[in-house]
PDB file of C-alpha atoms in Angstrom:
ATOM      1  CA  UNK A   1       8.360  -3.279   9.689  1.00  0.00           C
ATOM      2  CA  UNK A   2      10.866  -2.177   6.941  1.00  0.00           C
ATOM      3  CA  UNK A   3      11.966   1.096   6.982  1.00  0.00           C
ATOM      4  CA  UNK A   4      12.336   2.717   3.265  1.00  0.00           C
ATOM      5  CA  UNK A   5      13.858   5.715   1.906  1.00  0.00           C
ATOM      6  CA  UNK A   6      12.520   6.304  -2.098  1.00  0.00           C
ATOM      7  CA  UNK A   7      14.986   9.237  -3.428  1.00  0.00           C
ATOM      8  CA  UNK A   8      15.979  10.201  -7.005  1.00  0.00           C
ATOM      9  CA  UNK A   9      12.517  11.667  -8.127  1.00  0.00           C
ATOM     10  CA  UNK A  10      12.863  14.815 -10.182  1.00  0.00           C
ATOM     11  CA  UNK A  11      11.463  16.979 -13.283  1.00  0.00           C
ATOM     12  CA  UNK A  12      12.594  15.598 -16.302  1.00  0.00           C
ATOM     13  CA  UNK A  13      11.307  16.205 -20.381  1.00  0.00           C
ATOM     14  CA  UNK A  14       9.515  13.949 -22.098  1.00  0.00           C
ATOM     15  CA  UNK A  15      12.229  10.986 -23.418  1.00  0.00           C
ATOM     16  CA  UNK A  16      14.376  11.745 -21.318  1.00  0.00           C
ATOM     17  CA  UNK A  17      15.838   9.175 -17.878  1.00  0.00           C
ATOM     18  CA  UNK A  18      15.625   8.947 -14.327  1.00  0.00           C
ATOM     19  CA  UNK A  19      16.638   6.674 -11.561  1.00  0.00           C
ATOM     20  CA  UNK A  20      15.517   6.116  -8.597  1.00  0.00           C
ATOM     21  CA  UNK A  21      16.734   4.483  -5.439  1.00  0.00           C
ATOM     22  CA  UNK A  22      15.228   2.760  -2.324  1.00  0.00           C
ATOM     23  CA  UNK A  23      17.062   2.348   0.928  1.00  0.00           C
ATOM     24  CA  UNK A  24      16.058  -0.239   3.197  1.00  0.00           C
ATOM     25  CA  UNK A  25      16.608  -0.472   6.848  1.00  0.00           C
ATOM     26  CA  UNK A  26      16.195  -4.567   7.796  1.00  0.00           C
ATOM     27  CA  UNK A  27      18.849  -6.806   8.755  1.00  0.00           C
ATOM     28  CA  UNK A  28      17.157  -9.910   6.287  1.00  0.00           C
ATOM     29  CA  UNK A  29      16.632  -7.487   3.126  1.00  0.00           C
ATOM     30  CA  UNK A  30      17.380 -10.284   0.733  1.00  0.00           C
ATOM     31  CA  UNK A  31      14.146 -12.258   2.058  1.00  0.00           C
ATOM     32  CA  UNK A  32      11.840  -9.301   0.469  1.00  0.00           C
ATOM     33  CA  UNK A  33      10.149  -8.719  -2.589  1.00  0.00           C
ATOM     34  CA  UNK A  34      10.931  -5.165  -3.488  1.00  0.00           C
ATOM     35  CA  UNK A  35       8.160  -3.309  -5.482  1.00  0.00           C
ATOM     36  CA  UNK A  36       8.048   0.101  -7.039  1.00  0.00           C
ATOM     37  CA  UNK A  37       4.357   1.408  -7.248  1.00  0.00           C
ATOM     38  CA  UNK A  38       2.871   4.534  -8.798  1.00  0.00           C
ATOM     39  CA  UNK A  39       0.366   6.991  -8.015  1.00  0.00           C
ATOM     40  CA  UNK A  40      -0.786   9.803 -10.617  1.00  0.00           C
ATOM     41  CA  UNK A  41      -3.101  12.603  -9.605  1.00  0.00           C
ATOM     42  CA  UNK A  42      -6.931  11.402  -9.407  1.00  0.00           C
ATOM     43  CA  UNK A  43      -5.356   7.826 -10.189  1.00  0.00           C
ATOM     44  CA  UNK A  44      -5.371   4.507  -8.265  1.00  0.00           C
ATOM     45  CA  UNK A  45      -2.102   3.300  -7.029  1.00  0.00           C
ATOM     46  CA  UNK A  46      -0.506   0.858  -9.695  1.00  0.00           C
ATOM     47  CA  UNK A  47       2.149  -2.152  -9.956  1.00  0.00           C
ATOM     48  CA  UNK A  48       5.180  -0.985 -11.732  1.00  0.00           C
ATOM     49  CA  UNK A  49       7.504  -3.755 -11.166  1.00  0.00           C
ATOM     50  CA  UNK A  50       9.227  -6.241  -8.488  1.00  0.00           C
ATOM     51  CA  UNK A  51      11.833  -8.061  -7.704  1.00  0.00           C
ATOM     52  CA  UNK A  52      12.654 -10.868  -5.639  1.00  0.00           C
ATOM     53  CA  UNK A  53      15.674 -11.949  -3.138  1.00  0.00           C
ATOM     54  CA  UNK A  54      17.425 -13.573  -6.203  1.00  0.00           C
ATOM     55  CA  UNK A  55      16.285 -12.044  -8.595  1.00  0.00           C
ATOM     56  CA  UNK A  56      13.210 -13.129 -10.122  1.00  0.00           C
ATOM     57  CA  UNK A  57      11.230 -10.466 -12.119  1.00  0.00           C
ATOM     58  CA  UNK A  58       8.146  -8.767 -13.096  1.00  0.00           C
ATOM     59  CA  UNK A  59       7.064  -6.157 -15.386  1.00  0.00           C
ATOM     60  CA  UNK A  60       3.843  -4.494 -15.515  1.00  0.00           C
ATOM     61  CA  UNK A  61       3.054  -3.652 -19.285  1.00  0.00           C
ATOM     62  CA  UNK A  62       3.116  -0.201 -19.310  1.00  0.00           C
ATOM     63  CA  UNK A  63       7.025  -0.421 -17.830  1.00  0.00           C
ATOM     64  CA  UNK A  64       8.315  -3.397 -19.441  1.00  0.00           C
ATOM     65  CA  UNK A  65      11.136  -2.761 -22.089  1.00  0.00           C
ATOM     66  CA  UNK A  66      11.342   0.767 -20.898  1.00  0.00           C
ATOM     67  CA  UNK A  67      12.072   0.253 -17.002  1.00  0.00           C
ATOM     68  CA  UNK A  68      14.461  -1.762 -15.327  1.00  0.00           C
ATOM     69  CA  UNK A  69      14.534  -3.563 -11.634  1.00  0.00           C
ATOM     70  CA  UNK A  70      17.430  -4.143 -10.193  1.00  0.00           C
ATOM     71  CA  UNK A  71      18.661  -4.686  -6.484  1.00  0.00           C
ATOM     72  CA  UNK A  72      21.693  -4.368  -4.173  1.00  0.00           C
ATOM     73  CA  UNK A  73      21.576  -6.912  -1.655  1.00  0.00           C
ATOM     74  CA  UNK A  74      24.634  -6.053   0.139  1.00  0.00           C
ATOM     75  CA  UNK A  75      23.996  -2.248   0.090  1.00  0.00           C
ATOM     76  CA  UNK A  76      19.966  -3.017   0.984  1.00  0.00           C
ATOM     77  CA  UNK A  77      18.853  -0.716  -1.865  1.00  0.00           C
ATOM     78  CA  UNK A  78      16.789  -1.444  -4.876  1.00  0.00           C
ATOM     79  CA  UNK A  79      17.097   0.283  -8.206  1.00  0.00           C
ATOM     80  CA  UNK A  80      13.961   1.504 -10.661  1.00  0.00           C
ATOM     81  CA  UNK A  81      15.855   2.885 -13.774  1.00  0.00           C
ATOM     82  CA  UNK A  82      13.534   4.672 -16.151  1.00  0.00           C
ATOM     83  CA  UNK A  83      14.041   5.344 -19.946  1.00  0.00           C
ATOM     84  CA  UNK A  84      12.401   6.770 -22.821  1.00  0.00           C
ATOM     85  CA  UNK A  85      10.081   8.609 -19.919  1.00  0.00           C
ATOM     86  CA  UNK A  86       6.780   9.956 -21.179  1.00  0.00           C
ATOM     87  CA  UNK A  87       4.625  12.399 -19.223  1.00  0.00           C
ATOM     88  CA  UNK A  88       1.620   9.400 -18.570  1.00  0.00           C
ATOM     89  CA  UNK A  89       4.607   8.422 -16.640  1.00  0.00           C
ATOM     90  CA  UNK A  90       4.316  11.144 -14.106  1.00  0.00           C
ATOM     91  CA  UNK A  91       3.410   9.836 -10.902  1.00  0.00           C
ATOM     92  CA  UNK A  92       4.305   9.752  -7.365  1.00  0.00           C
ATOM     93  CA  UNK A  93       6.640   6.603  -6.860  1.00  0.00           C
ATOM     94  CA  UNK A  94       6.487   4.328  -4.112  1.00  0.00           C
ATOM     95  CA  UNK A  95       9.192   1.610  -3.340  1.00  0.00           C
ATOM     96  CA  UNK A  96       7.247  -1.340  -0.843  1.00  0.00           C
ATOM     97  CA  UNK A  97       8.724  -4.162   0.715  1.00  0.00           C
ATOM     98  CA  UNK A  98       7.006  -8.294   0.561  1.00  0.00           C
ATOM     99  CA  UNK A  99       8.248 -10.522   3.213  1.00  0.00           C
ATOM    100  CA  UNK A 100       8.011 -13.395   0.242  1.00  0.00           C
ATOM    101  CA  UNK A 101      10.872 -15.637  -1.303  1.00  0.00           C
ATOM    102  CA  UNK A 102       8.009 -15.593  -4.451  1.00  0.00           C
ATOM    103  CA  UNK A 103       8.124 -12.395  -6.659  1.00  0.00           C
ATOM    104  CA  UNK A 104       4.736 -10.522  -6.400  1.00  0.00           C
ATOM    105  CA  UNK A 105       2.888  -7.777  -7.904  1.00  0.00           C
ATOM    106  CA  UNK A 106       0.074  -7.773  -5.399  1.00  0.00           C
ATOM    107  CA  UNK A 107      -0.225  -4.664  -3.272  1.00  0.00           C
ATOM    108  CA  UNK A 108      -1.772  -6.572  -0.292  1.00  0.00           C
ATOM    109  CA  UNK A 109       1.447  -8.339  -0.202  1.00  0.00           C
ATOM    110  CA  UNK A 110       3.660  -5.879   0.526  1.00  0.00           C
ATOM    111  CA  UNK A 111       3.609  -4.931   4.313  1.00  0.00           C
ATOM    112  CA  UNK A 112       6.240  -1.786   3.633  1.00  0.00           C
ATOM    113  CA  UNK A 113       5.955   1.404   2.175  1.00  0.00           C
ATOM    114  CA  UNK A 114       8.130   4.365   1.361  1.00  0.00           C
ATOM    115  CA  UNK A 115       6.596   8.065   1.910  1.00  0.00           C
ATOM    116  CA  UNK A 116       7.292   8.052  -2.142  1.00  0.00           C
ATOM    117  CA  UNK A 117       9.150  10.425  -4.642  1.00  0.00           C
ATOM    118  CA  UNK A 118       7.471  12.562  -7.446  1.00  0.00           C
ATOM    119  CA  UNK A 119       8.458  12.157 -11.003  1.00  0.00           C
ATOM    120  CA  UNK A 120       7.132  14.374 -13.327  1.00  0.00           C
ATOM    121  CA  UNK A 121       7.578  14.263 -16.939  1.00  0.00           C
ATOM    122  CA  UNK A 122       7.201  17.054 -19.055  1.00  0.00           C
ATOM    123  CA  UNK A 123       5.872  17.286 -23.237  1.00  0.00           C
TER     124      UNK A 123
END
């Protein structure tokens, strides 16, 4: 079991930026998929994005050329910076962990969770 630490979350206006930050506690944490998640009020939980142990990517639509993944293997963190932030973006954020080499987008893969961070974006 991964141990993770989402923080960064905040109140922000509408086009404005956030990041946020993941802390992992795992001695292998470059053998993980690392996933950000999101959750909005009366909303399923959805893929955001995920990246592998070297790298690979993926993007779901609604993040792609706005959001970027990005991970620090030596510093066990993983990065979700947000841009051009709209208020359908508001959500409660969830970093997960995949014990994969293969990058993933499928929630049953990841075996980690974070307790999440709220982002809300105001108009």
């Amino acid at each position: 079991q991964v141990q993770l630490v989402e923080s960064g979350g905040g109140l922000v206006q509408a086009g404005g930026s956030l990041r946020l930050s993941c802390a992992a506690s795992v001695r292998t944490f470059s053998n993980y998929v690392m996933g950000w998640f999101r959750q909005a009020p009366g909303k399923e939980r959805e893929f955001v994005t995920a990246i592998s142990g070297n790298g690979g990517l993926t993007y779901a639509n609604s993040a792609r050329g706005r959001f970027t993944i990005s991970r620090d293997n030596a510093k066990n963190t993983v990065y979700l910076q947000m841009l051009s932030l709209k208020p359908e973006d508001t959500a409660v954020y969830y970093c997960a962990a995949a014990l994969t080499p293969i990058v993933t987008r499928r929630p049953a893969d990841f075996g980690s969770w974070g307790q999440g961070t709220q982002v809300t974006v105001s108009s």
